[in-house]
GROMACS .gro file of C-alpha atoms in nm:
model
  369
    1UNK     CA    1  10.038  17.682  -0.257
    2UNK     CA    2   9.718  17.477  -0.152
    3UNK     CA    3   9.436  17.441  -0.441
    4UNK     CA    4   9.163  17.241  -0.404
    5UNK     CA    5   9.151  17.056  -0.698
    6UNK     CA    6   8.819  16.795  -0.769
    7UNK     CA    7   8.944  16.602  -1.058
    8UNK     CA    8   9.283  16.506  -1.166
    9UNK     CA    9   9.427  16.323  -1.426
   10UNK     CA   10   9.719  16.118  -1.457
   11UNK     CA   11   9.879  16.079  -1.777
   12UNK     CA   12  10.109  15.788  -1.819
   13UNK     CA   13  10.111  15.678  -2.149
   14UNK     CA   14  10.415  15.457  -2.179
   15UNK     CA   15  10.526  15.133  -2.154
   16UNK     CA   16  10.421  14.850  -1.838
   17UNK     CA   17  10.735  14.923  -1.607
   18UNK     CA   18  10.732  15.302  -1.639
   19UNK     CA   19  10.296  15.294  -1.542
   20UNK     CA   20  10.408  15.117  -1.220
   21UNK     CA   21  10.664  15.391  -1.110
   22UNK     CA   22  10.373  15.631  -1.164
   23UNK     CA   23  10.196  15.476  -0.881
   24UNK     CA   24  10.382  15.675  -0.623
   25UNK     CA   25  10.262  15.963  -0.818
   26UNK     CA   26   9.910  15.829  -0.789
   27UNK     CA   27   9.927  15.779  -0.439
   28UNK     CA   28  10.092  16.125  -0.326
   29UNK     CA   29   9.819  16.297  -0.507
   30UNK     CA   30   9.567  16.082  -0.319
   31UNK     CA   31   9.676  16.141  -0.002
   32UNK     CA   32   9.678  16.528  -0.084
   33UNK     CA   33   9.342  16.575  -0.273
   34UNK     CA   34   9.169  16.271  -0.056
   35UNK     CA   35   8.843  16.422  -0.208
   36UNK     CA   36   8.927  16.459  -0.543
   37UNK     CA   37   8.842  16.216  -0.824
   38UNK     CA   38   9.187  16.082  -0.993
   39UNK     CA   39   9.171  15.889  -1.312
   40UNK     CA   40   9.435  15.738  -1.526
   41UNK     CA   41   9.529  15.733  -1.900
   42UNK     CA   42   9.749  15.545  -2.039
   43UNK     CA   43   9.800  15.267  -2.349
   44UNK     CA   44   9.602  14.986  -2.413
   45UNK     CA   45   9.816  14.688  -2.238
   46UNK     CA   46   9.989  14.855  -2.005
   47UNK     CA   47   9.655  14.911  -1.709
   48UNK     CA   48   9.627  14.629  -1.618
   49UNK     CA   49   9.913  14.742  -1.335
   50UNK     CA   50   9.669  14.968  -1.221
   51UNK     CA   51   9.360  14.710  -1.148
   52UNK     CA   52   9.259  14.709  -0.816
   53UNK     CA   53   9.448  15.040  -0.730
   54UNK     CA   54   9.231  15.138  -0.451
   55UNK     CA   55   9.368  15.587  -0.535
   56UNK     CA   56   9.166  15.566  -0.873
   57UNK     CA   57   8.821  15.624  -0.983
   58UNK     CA   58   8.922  15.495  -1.402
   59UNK     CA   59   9.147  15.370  -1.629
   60UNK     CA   60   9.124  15.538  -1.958
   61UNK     CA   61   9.279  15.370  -2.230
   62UNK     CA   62   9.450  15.448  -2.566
   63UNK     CA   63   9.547  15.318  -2.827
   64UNK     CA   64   9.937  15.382  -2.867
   65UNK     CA   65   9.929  15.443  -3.243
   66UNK     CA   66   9.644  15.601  -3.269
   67UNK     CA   67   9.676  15.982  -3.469
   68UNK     CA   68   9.466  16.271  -3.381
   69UNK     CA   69   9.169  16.185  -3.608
   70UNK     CA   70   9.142  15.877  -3.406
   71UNK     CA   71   9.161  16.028  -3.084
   72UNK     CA   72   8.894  16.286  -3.136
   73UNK     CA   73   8.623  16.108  -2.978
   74UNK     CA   74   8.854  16.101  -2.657
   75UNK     CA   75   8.966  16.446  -2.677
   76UNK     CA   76   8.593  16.546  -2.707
   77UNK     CA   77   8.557  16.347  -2.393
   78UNK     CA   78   8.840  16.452  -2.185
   79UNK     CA   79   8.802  16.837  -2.309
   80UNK     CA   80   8.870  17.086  -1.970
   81UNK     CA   81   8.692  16.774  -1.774
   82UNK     CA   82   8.957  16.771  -1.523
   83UNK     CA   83   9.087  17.072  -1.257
   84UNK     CA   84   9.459  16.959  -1.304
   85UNK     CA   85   9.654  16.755  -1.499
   86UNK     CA   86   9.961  16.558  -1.394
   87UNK     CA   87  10.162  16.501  -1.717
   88UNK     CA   88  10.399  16.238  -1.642
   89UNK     CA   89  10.585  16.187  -1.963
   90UNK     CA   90  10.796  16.422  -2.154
   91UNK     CA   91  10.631  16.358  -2.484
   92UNK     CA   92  10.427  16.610  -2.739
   93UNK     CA   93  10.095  16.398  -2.745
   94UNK     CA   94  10.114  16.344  -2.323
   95UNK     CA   95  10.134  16.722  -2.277
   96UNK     CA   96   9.852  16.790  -2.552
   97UNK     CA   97   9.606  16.555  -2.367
   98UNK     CA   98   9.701  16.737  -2.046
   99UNK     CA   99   9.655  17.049  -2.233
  100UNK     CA  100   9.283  16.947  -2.363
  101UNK     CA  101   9.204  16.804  -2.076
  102UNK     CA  102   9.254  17.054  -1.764
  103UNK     CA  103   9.289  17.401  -1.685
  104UNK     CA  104   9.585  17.339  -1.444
  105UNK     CA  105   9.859  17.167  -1.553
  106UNK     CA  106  10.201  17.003  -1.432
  107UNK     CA  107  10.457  16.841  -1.670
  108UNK     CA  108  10.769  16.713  -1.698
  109UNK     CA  109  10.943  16.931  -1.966
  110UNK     CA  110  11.263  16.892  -2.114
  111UNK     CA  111  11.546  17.120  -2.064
  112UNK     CA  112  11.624  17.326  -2.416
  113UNK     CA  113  11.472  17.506  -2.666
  114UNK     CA  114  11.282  17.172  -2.727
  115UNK     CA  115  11.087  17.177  -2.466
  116UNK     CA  116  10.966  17.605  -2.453
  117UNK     CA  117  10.626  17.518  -2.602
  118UNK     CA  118  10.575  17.280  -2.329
  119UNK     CA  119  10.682  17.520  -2.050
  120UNK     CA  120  10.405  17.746  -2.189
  121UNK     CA  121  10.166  17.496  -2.160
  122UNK     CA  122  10.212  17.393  -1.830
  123UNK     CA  123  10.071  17.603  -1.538
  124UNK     CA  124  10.302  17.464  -1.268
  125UNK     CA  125  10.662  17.375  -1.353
  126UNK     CA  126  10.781  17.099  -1.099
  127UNK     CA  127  11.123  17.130  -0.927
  128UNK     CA  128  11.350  16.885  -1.053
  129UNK     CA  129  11.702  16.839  -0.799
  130UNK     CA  130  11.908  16.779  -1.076
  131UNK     CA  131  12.135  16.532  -1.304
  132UNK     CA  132  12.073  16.103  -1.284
  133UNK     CA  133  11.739  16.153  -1.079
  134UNK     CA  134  11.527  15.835  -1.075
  135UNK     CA  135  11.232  15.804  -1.272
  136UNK     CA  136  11.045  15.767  -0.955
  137UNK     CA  137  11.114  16.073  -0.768
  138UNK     CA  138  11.117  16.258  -1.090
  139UNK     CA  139  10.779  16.190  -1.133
  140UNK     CA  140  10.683  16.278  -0.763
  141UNK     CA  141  10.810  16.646  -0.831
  142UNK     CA  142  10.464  16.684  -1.030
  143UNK     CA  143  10.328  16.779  -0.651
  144UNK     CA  144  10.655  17.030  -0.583
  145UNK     CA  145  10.443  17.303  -0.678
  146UNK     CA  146  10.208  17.265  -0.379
  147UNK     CA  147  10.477  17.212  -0.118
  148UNK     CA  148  10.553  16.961   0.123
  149UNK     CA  149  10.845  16.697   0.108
  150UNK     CA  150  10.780  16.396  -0.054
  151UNK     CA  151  10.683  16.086   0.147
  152UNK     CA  152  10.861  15.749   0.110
  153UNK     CA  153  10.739  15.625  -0.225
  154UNK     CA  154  10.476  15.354  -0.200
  155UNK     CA  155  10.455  15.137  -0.515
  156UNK     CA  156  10.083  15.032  -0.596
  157UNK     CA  157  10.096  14.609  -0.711
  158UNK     CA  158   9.787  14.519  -0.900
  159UNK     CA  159   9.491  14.332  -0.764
  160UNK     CA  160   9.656  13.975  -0.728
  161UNK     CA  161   9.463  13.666  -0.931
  162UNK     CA  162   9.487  13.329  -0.894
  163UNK     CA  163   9.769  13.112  -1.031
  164UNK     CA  164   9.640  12.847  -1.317
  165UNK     CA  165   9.545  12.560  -1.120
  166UNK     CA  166   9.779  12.342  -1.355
  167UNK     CA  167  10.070  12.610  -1.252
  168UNK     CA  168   9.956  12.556  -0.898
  169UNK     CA  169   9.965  12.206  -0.829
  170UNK     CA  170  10.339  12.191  -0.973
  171UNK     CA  171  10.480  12.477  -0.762
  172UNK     CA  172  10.710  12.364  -0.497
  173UNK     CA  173  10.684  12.539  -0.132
  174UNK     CA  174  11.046  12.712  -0.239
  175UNK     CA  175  11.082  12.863  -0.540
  176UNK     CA  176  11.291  13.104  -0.771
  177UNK     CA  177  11.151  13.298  -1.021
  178UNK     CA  178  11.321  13.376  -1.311
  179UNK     CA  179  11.217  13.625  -1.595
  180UNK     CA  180  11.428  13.510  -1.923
  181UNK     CA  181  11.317  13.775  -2.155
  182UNK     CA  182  11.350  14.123  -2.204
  183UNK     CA  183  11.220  14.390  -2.394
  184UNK     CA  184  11.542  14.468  -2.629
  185UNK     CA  185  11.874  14.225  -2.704
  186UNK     CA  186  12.068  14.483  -2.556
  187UNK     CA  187  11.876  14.470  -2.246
  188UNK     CA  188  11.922  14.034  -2.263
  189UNK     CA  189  12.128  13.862  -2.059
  190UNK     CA  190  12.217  13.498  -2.272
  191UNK     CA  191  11.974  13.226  -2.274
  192UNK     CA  192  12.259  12.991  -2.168
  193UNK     CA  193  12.368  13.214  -1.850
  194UNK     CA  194  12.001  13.173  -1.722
  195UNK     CA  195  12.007  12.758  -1.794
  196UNK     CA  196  12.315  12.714  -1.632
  197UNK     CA  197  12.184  12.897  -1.292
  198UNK     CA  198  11.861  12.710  -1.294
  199UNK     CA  199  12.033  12.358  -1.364
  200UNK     CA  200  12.271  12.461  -1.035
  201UNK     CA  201  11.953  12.591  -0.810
  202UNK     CA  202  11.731  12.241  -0.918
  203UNK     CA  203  12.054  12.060  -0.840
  204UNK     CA  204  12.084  12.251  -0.524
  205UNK     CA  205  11.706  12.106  -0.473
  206UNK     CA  206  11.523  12.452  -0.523
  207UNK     CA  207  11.271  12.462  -0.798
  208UNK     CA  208  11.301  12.709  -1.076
  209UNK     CA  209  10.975  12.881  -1.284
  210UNK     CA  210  11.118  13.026  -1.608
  211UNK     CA  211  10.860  13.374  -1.739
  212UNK     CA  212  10.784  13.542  -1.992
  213UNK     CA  213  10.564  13.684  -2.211
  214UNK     CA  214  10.270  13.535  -2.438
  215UNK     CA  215  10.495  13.653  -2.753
  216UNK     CA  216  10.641  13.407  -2.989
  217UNK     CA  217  10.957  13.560  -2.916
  218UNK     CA  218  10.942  13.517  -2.565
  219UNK     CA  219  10.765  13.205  -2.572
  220UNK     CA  220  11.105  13.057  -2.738
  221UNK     CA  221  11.337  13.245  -2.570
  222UNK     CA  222  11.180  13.033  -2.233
  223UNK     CA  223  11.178  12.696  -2.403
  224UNK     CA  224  11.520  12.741  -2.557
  225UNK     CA  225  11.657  12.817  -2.170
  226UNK     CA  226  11.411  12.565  -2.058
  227UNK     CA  227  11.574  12.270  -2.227
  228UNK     CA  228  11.920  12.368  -2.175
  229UNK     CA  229  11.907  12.388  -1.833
  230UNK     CA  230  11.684  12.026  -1.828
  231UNK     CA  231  11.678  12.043  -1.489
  232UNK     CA  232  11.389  11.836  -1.253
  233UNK     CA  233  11.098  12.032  -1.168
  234UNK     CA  234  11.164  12.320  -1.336
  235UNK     CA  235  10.830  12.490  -1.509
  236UNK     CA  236  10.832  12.713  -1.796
  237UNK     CA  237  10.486  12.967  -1.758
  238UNK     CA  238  10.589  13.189  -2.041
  239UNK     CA  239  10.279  13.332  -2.191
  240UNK     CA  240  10.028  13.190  -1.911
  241UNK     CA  241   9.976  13.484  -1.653
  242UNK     CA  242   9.852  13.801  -1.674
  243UNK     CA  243   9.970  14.060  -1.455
  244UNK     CA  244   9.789  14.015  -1.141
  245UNK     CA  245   9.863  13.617  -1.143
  246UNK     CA  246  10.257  13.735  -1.195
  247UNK     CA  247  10.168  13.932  -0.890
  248UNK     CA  248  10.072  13.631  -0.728
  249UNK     CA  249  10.326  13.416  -0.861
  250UNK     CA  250  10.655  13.675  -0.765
  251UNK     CA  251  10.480  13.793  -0.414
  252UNK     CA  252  10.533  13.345  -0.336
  253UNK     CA  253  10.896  13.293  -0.470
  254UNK     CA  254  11.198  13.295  -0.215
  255UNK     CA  255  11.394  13.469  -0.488
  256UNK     CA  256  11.357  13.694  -0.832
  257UNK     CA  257  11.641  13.674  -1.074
  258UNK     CA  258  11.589  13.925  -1.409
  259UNK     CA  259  11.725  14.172  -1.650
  260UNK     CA  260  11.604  14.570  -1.648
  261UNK     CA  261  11.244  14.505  -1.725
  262UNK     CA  262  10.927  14.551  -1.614
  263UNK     CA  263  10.879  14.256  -1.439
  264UNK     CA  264  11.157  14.289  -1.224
  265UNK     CA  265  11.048  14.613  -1.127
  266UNK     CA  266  10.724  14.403  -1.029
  267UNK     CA  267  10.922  14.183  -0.799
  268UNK     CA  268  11.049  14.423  -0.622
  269UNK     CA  269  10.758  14.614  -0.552
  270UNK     CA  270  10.663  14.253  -0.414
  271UNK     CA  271  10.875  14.299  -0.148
  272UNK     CA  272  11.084  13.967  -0.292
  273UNK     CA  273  11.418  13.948  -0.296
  274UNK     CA  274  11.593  14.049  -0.631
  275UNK     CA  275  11.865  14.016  -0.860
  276UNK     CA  276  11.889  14.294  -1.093
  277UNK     CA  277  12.155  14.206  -1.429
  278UNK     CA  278  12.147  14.560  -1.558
  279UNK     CA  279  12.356  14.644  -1.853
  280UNK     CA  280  12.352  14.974  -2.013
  281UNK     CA  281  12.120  15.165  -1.824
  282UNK     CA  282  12.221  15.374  -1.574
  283UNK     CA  283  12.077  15.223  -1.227
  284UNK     CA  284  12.009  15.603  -1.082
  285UNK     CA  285  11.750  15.656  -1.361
  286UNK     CA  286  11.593  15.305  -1.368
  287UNK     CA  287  11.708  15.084  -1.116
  288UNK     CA  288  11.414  14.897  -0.935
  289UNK     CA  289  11.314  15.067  -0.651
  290UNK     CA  290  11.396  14.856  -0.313
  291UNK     CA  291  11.046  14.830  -0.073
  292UNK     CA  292  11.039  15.070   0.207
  293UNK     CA  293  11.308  15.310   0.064
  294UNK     CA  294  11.335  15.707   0.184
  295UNK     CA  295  11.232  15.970  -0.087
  296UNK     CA  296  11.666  15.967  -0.189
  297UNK     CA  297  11.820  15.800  -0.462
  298UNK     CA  298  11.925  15.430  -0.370
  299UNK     CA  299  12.173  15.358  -0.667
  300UNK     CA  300  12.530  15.499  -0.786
  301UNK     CA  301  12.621  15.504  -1.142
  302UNK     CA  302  12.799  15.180  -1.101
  303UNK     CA  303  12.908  14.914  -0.890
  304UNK     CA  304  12.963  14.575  -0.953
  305UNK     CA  305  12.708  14.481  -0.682
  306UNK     CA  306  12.478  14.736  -0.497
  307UNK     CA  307  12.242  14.587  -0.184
  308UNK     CA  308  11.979  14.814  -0.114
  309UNK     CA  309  11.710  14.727   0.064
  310UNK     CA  310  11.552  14.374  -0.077
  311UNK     CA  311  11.788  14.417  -0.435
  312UNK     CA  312  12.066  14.299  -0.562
  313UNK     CA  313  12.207  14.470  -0.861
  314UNK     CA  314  12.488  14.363  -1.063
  315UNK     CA  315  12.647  14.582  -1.344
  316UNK     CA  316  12.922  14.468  -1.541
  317UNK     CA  317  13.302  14.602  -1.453
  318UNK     CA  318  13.373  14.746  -1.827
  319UNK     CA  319  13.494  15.130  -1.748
  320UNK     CA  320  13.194  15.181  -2.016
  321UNK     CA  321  12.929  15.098  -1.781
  322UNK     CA  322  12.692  15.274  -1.758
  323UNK     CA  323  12.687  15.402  -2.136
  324UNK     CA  324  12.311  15.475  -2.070
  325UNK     CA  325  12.283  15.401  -2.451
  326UNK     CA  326  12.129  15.092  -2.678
  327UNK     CA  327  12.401  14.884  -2.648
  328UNK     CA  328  12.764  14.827  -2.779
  329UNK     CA  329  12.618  14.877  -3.145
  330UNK     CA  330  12.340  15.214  -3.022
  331UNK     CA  331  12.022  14.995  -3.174
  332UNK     CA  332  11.746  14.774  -2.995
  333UNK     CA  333  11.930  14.402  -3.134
  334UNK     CA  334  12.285  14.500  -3.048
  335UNK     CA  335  12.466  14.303  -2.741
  336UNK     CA  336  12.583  14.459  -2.440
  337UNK     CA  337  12.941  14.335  -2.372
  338UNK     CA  338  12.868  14.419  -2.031
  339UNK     CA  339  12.585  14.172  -1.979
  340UNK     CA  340  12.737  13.937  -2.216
  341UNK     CA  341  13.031  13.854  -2.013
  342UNK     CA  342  12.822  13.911  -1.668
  343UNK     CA  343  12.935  13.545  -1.537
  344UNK     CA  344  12.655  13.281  -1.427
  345UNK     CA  345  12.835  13.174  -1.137
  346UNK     CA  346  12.844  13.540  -1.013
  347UNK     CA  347  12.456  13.540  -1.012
  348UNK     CA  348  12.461  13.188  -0.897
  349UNK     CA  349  12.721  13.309  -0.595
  350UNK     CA  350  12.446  13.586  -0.481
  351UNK     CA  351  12.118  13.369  -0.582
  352UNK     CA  352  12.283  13.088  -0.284
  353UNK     CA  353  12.358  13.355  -0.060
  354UNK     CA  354  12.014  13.481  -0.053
  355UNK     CA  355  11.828  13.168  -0.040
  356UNK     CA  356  12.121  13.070   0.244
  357UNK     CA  357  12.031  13.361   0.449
  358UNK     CA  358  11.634  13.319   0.426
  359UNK     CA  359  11.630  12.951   0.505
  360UNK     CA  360  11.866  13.012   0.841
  361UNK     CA  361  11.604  13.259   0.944
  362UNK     CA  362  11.293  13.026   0.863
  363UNK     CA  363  11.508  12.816   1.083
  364UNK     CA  364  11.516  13.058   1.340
  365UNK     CA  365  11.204  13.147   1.371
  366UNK     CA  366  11.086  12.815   1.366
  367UNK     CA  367  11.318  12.722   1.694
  368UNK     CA  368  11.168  12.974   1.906
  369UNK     CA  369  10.783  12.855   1.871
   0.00000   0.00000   0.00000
């Protein structure tokens, strides 16, 4: 079914990683509605991944606590302002903004009695193709209703900014990025396991910059790993780029090493090569998605190491793995046993391997100018 629709909204109101997956979304909807006018809304923090995205007219922000008397200056504004509504979360206050906001709507909607309020409220009810489906392609089903197979998914990067001219100067024409933080414990790979593979890679002569947020947390969580690995020319930049210097910084580096977070789905949008530590989390749901990949699923459940495209992904061998839960103790600080006892020297193995391969083709190249 073909509609010409004039104004759409996309609402993505979660966290940083899950905004960038939406871009897909974004872009789809472009290329079907080139006319239309497509805006965004989503939480304060989290739009700056959408700066620069040349598929959007405006990013409308939210506050992500903010109750319903708070909001009613927005809901005045978005009220029926918008032909359709692509509602890209499965939560209440997502599908009541799509719900104020456009007379067509499409949502994903949880399976169960849960989620019958929701099915009423949505016009079009996307077609999802069943169990473990990547939060990518899930979201492309919004556009199932009007037809058509889905086109490779193209992940939008932000509008790249400058490094820090400080940052700049030090940066080494090789380099390996490596984002020490995460979100969650049992999302963290030890401190120690990311010193000992940076101390190897300086020692191997390849500089290492050490990320992370501008939290306290994170901020220690970099210098703690920082000054256990005390290795020469390493840099720790936790806390001094935005997103669109990150951009910058992960679209230069010869190599990405991270856990499941945001900013390793980042660096592989880059198009730089990755190494994924994923714990808990099954990889079919959130596994980064590797550049230039078919509209298919690129993960299994588990493997201990799964190449696809320009990612590495390494799982730990406990029959467990996936559990798909919040760790070994099911709450935000617990460990993960199986990123716990994911070795250094089986990162290290795959970090030398890449680099390896990459400077034999530089060399290559090189010999045929």
């Amino acid at each position: 079914m073909q509609e010409n629709f004039q104004s759409i909204l996309v609402i993505a109101t979660r966290q940083l990683g899950d905004v960038l997956v939406t871009t897909p979304l974004i872009h789809a909807a472009r290329a079907q509605w080139p006319q239309a006018r497509i805006d965004v809304l989503g939480f304060k923090g989290t739009m700056g991944l959408l700066q620069g995205n040349p598929d959007l007219n405006e990013l409308i922000e939210v506050d992500a606590g903010a109750g319903w008397r708070r909001s009613m200056p927005l809901i005045r504004r978005l009220w029926r302002r918008y032909d359709l509504a692509l509602i890209s979360q499965y939560s209440d206050r997502a599908h009541l903004y799509g719900w104020v906001a456009a007379r067509v709507r499409a949502g994903l909607v949880p399976a169960g009695r849960s989620g019958w309020w929701k099915r009423l409220l949505n016009r079009r009810i996307p077609r999802l193709p069943g169990d473990a489906v990547h939060v990518l392609l899930e979201k492309q089903t919004l556009l199932s209703p009007w037809g058509g197979d889905p086109a490779p998914p193209l992940v939008q990067l932000p509008r790249r900014h400058a490094l820090p001219p400080e940052l700049e100067k030090r940066l080494a024409r090789r380099y390996v990025v490596m984002q020490v933080p995460s979100l969650v414990r049992y999302k963290q790979w030890p401190v120690e396991n990311f010193a000992q593979v940076a101390r190897a890679l300086a020692a191997d002569g390849t500089q290492v910059v050490l990320t992370g947020g501008p939290s306290p947390a994170d901020r220690a969580l970099v210098a703690q790993a920082a000054a256990r690995a005390a290795a020469p020319g390493l840099i720790d930049a936790a806390g001094q780029l935005d997103l669109q210097a990150m951009t910058t910084l992960l679209k230069g580096a010869a190599l990405y090493v991270g856990p499941d977070t945001s900013i390793t789905h980042l660096a592989a949008a880059c198009g730089t090569p990755v190494i994924a530590l994923y714990g808990p989390i099954d990889p079919r749901l959130w596994g980064p998605w590797p550049v230039a990949w078919p509209a298919q699923q690129p993960y299994e459940s588990r493997g201990p190491r799964q190449a696809r495209g320009n990612i590495v992904l390494l799982q730990g061998s406990q029959p467990c793995v996936p559990c798909n839960g919040a760790g070994c103790e099911k709450h935000p600080n617990s460990r993960s046993d199986c990123l716990e006892t994911m070795a250094p020297e089986r990162v290290l193995h795959e970090a030398r391997g890449i680099l390896r391969a990459a400077a034999a083709e530089t060399e290559a190249r090189q010999s045929t100018l």
